[in-house]
Short mmCIF file of C-alpha atoms and ligand atoms in Angstrom, two decimals:
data_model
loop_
_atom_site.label_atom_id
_atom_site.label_comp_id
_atom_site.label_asym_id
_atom_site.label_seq_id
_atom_site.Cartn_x
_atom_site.Cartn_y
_atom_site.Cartn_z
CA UNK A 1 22.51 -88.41 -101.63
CA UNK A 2 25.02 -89.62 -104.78
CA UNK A 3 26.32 -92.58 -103.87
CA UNK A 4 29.39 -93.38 -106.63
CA UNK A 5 32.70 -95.30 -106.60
CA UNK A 6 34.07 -92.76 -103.68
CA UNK A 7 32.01 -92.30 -101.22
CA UNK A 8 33.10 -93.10 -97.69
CA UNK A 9 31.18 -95.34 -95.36
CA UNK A 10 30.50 -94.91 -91.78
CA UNK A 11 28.09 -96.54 -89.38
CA UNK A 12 26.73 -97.83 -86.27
CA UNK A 13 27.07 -101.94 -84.96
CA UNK A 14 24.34 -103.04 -82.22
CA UNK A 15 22.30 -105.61 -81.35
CA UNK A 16 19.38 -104.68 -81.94
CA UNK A 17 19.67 -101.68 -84.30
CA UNK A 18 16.68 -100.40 -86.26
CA UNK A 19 15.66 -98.06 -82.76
CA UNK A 20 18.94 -95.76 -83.62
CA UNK A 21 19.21 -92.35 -84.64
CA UNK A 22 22.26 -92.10 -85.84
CA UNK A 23 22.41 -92.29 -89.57
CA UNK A 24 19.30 -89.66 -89.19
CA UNK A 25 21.78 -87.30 -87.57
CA UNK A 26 25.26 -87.84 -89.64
CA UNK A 27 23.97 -88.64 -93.19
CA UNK A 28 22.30 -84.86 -92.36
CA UNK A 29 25.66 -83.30 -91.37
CA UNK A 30 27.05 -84.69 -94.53
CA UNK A 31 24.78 -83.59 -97.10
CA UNK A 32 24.90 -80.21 -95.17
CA UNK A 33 28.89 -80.45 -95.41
CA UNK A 34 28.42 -81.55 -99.36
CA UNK A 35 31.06 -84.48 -97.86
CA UNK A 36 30.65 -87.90 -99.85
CA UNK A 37 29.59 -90.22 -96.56
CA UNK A 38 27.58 -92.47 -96.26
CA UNK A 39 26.21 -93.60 -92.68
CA UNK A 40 24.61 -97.03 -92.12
CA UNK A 41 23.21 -99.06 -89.79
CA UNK A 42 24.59 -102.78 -89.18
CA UNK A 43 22.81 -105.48 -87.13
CA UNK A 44 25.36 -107.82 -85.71
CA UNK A 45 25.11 -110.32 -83.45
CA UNK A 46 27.15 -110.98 -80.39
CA UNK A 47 29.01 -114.58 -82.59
CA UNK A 48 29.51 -111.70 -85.42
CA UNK A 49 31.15 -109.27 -83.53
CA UNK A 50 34.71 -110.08 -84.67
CA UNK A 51 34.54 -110.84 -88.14
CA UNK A 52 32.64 -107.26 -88.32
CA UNK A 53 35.37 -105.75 -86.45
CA UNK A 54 37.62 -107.31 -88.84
CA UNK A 55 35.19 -106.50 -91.68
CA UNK A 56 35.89 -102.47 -91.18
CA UNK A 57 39.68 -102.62 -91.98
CA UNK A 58 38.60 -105.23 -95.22
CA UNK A 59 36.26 -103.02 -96.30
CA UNK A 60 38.34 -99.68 -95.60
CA UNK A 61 35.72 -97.96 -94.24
CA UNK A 62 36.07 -94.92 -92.03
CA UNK A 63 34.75 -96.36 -88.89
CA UNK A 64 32.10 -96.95 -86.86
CA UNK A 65 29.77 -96.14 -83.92
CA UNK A 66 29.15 -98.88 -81.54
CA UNK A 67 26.35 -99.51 -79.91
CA UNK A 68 24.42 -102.27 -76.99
CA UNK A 69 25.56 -104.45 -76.21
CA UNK A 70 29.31 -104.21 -77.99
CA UNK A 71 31.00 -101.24 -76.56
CA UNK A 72 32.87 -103.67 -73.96
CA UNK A 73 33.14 -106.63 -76.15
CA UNK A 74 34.21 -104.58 -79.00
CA UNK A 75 37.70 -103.26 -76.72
CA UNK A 76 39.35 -107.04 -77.67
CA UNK A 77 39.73 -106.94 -81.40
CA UNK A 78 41.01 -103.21 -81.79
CA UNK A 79 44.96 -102.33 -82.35
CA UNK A 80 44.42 -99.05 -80.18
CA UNK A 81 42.29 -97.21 -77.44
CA UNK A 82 42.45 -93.95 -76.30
CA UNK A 83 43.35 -93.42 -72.38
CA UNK A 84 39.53 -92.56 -72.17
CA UNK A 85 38.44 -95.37 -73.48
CA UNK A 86 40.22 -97.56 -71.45
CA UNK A 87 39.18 -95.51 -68.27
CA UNK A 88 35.95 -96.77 -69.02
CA UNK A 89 36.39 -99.85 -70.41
CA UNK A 90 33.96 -99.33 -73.51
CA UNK A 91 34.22 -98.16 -77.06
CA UNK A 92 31.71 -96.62 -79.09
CA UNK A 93 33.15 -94.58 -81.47
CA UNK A 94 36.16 -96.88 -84.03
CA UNK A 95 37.98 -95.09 -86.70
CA UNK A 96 40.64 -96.87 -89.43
CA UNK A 97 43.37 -95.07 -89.18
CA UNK A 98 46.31 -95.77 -91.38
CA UNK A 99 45.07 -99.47 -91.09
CA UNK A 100 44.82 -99.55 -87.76
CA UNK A 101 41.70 -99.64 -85.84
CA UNK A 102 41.81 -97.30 -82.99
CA UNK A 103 38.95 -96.96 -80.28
CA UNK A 104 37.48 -94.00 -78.65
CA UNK A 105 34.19 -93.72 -76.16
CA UNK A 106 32.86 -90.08 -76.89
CA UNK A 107 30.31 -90.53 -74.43
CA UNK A 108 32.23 -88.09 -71.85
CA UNK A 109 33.41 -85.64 -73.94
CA UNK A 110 29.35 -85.17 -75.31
CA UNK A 111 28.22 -84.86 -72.08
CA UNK A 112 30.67 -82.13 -70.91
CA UNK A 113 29.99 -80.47 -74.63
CA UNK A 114 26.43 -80.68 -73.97
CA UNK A 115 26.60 -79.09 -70.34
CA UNK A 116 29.00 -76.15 -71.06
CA UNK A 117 27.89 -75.17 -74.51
CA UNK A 118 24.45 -75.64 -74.76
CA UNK A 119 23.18 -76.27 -70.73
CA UNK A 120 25.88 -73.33 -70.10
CA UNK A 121 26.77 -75.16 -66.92
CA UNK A 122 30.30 -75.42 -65.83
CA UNK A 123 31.02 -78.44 -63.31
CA UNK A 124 34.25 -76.97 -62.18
CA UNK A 125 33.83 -76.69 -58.37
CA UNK A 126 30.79 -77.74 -58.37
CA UNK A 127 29.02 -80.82 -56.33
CA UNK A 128 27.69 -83.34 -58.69
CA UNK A 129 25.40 -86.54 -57.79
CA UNK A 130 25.03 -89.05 -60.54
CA UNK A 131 22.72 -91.74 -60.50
CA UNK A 132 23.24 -95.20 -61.76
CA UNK A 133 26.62 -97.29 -62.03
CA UNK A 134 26.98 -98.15 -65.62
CA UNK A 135 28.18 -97.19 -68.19
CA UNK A 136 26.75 -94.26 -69.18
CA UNK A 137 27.02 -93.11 -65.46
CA UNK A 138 30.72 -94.06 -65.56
CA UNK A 139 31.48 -91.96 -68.72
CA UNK A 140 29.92 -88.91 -67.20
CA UNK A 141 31.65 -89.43 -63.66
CA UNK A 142 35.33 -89.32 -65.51
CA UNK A 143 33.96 -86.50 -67.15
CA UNK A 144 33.34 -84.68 -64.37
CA UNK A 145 36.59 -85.37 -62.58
CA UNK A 146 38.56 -84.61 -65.17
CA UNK A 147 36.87 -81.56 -65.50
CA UNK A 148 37.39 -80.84 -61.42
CA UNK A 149 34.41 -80.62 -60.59
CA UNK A 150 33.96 -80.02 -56.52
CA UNK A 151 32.82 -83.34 -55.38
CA UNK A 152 31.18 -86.36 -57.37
CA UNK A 153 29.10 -88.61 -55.54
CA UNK A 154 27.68 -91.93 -57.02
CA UNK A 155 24.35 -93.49 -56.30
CA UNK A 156 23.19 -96.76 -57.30
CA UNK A 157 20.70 -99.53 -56.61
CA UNK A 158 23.62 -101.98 -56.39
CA UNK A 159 26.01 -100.28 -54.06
CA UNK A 160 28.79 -102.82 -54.66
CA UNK A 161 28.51 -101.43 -58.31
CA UNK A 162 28.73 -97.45 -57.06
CA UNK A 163 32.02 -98.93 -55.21
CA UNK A 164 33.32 -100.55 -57.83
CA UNK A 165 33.09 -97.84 -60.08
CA UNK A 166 34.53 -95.08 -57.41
CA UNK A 167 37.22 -97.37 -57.06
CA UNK A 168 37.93 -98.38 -60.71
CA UNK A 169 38.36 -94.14 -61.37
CA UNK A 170 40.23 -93.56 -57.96
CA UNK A 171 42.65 -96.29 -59.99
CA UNK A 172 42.79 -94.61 -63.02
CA UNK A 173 42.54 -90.75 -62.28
CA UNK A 174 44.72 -90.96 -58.84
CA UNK A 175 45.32 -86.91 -59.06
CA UNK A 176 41.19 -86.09 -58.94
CA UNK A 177 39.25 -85.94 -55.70
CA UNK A 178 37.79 -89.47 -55.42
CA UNK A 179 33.98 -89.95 -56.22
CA UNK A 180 31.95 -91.00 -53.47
CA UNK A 181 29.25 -94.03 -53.27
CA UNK A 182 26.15 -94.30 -51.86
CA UNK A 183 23.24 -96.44 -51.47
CA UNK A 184 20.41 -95.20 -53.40
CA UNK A 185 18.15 -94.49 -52.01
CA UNK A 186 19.69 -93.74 -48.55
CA UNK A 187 19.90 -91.31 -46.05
CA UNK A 188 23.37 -90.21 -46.76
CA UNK A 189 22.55 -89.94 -50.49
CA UNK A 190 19.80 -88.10 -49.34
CA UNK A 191 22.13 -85.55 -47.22
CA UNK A 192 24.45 -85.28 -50.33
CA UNK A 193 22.17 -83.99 -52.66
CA UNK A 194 21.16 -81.42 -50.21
CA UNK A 195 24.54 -80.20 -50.90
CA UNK A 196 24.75 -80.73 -54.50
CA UNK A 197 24.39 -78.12 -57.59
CA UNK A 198 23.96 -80.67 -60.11
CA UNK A 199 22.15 -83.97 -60.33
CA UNK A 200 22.11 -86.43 -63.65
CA UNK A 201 20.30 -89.31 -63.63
CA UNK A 202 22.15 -92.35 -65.56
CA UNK A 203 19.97 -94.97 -64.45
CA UNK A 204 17.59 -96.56 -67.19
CA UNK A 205 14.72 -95.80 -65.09
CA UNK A 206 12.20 -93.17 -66.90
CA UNK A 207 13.09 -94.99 -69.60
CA UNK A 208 9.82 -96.22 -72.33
CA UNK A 209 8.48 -98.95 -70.87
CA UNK A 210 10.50 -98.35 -67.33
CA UNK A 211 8.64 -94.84 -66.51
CA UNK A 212 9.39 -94.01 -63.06
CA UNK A 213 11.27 -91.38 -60.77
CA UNK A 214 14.77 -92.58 -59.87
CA UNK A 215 14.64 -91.00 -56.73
CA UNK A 216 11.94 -89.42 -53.98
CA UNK A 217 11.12 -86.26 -55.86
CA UNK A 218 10.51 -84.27 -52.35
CA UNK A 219 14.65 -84.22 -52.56
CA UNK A 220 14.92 -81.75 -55.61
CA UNK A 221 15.85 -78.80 -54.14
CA UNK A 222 15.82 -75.54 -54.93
CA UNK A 223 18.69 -74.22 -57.17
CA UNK A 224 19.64 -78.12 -58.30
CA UNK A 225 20.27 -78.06 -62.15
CA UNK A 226 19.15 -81.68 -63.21
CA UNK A 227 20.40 -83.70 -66.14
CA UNK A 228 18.39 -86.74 -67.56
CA UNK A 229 20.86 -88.75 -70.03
CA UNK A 230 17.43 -90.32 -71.03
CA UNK A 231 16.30 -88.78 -74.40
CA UNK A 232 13.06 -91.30 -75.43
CA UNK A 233 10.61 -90.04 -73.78
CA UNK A 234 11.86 -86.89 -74.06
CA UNK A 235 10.09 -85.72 -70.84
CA UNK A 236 10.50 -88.41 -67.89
CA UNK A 237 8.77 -88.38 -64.88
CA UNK A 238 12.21 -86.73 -63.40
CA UNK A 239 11.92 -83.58 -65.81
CA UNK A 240 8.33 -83.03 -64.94
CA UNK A 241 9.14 -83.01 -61.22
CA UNK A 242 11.88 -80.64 -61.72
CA UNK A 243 9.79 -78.56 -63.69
CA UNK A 244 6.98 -78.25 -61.28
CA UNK A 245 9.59 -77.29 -59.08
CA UNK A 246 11.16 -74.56 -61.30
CA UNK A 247 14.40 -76.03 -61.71
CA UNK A 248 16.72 -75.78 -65.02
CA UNK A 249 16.37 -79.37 -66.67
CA UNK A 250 17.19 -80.85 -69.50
CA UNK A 251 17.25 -84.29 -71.01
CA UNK A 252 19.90 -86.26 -72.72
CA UNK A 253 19.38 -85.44 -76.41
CA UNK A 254 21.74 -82.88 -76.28
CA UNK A 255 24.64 -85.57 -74.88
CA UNK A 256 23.42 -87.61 -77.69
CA UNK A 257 24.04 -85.17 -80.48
CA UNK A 258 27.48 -83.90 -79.31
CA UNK A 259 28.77 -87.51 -78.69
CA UNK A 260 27.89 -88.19 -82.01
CA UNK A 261 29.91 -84.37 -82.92
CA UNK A 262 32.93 -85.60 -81.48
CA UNK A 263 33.04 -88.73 -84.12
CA UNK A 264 31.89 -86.82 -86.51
CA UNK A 265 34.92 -84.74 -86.10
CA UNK A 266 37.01 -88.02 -85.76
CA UNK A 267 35.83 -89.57 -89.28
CA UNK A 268 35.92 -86.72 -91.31
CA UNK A 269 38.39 -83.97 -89.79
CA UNK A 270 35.21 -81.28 -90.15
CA UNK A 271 33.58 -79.56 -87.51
CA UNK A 272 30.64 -81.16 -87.65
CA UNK A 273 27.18 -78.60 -88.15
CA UNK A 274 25.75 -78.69 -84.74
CA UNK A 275 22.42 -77.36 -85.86
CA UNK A 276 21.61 -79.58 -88.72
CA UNK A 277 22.21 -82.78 -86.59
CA UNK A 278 20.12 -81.16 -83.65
CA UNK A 279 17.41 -80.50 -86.05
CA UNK A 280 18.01 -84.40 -87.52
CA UNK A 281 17.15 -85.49 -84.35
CA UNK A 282 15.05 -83.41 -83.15
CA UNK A 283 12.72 -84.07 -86.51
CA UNK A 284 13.03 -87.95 -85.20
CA UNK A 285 11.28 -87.79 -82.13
P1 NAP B 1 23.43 -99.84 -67.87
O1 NAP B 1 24.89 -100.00 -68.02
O2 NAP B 1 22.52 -100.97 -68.14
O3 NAP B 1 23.15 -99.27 -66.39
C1 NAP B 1 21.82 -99.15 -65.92
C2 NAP B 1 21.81 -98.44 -64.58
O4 NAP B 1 20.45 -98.24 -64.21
C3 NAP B 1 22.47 -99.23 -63.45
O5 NAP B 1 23.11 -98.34 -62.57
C4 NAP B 1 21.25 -99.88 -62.76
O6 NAP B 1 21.44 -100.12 -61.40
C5 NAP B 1 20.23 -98.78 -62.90
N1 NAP B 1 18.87 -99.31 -62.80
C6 NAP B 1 18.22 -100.08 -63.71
N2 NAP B 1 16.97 -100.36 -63.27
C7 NAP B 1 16.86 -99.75 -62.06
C8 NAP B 1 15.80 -99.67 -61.11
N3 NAP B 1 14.62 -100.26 -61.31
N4 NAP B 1 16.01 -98.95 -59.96
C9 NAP B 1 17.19 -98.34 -59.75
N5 NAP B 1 18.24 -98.37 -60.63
C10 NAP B 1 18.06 -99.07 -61.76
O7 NAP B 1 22.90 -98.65 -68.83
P2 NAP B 1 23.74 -97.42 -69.45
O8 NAP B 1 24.25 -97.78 -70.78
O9 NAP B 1 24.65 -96.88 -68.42
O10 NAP B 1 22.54 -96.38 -69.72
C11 NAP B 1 21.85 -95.78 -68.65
C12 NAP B 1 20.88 -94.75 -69.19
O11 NAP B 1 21.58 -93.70 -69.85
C13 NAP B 1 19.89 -95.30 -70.20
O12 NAP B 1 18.65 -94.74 -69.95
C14 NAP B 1 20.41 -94.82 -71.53
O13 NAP B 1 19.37 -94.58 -72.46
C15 NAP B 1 21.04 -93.48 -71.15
N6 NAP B 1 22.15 -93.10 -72.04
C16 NAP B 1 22.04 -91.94 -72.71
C17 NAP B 1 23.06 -91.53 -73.54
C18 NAP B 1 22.93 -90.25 -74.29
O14 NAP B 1 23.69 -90.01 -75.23
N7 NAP B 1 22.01 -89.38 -73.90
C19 NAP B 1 24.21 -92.33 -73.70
C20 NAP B 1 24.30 -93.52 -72.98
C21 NAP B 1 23.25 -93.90 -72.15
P3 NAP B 1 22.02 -101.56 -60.89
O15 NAP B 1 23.51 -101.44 -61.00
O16 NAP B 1 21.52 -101.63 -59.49
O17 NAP B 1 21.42 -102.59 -61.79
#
């Protein structure tokens, strides 16, 4: 990599930082591209947060990813956010555009990329649990309902947070079907994903250092295509029990990688090389 008096910077702002894969992944896609990036990783602290906002626009560089735990607190020192964004209340992709700095979450938009190019899955009409209430779980349930999918229902530990989310997109997608909470685990969740084609886990647990099963595995059914947005270990305990069971699976490396596509595209107007991130990554675990 040349770095000289042009090159563009990118990179990614968390708290803490050094676990990311990121720079792996884009500073691959631009050598691949022969584009003059540059993509770095930036530890800042929650007190820092603004003047490194602020520090983008001084520095006039492209943008950013943002990561834990700034994607909310990020939202109140940008000039614009996409609908999306808003929808969700969290940013993690920021571009300077014309010296403005405008806020996108690309979360959603990797996750359906993920599922209908490389899962080959298409929610449209199709009933959809998600597990979990946060944020991940509330980019992929706007996902979803944008994309019409049949029915989504929404199980979490903390049903007050399933509610608040089904109500929070009932607000601001009033022409979808609205998602439906549960108690998880319940009975009624239970009898919903007896019904459902398509289960995604976007809880934290199966996580390293949280490995367990989100749910009673005896309730993967035959025919259920299951999602795990969880991508270190790449093989929770939820994939192996939908394995055993014979069911199409897959974890959440590939939302990962087209998330990180769609700013890709955002920064530097290219299609981004699929394969050459995938392989970053891949290379990284
Ligand atoms: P978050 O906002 O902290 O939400 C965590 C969720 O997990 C909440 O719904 C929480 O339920 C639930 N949970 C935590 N511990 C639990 C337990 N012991 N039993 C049952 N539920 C539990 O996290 P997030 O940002 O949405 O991320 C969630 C997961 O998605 C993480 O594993 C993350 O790595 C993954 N993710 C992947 C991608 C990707 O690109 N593949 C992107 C974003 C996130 P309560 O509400 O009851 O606490």
């Amino acid at each position: 990599m040349n770095i000289d008096g042009k090159t563009k910077v990118v990179g990614i702002i968390g708290h803490p930082i050094s676990h990311t894969f990121s720079p792996l992944m884009h500073n691959a896609a631009f050598r691949a591209l022969g584009l003059n990036y540059v993509y770095l990783p930036f530890e800042v602290r929650p007190d820092a947060l603004e003047e490194a906002i602020h520090g983008i626009r001084a520095l006039g560089m492209v943008g950013v990813n943002v990561t834990v735990p700034h994607k909310e607190a990020c939202m109140a020192f940008l000039d614009e956010m996409t609908q999306q964004a808003q929808v969700l209340g969290a940013v993690n992709t920021i571009v300077l555009h014309e010296g403005l700095l405008v806020g996108y979450n690309t979360d959603g938009q990797g996750f359906l990329r993920f599922l209908k190019e490389d899962f080959s899955f298409n929610p449209k009409g199709k009933k959809a649990m998600v597990l979990g209430a946060g944020g991940a779980a509330r980019a992929v349930v706007a996902s979803l309902m944008e994309e019409e999918s049949g029915e989504v229902v929404v199980a979490n530990r903390s049903f007050h947070r399933a509610t608040c989310l089904c109500m929070d997109m009932v607000r601001a997608l009033p022409s979808y079907p609205q998602p439906i909470p549960v108690p998880l685990p319940s009975q009624l969740m239970a009898e919903h994903l007896d019904t459902c084609q398509l289960l995604i886990n976007a809880t934290s647990v199966g996580m390293r250092g949280q490995e367990a099963l989100p749910l009673e595995p005896a309730l993967l059914h035959e025919g259920l295509v299951v999602v795990d947005l969880i991508y270190n270990p790449a093989q929770t305990m939820l994939l192996v029990e939908a394995q055993k069971r014979g069911l199409k699976c897959a974890n959440g490396l590939g939302m990962l990688l087209y998330q990180g596509a769609v700013a890709f595209e955002k920064w530097t107007g290219q299609h981004p090389p699929i394969e050459v991130m995938r392989k970053a990554l891949e290379e990284a675990f």
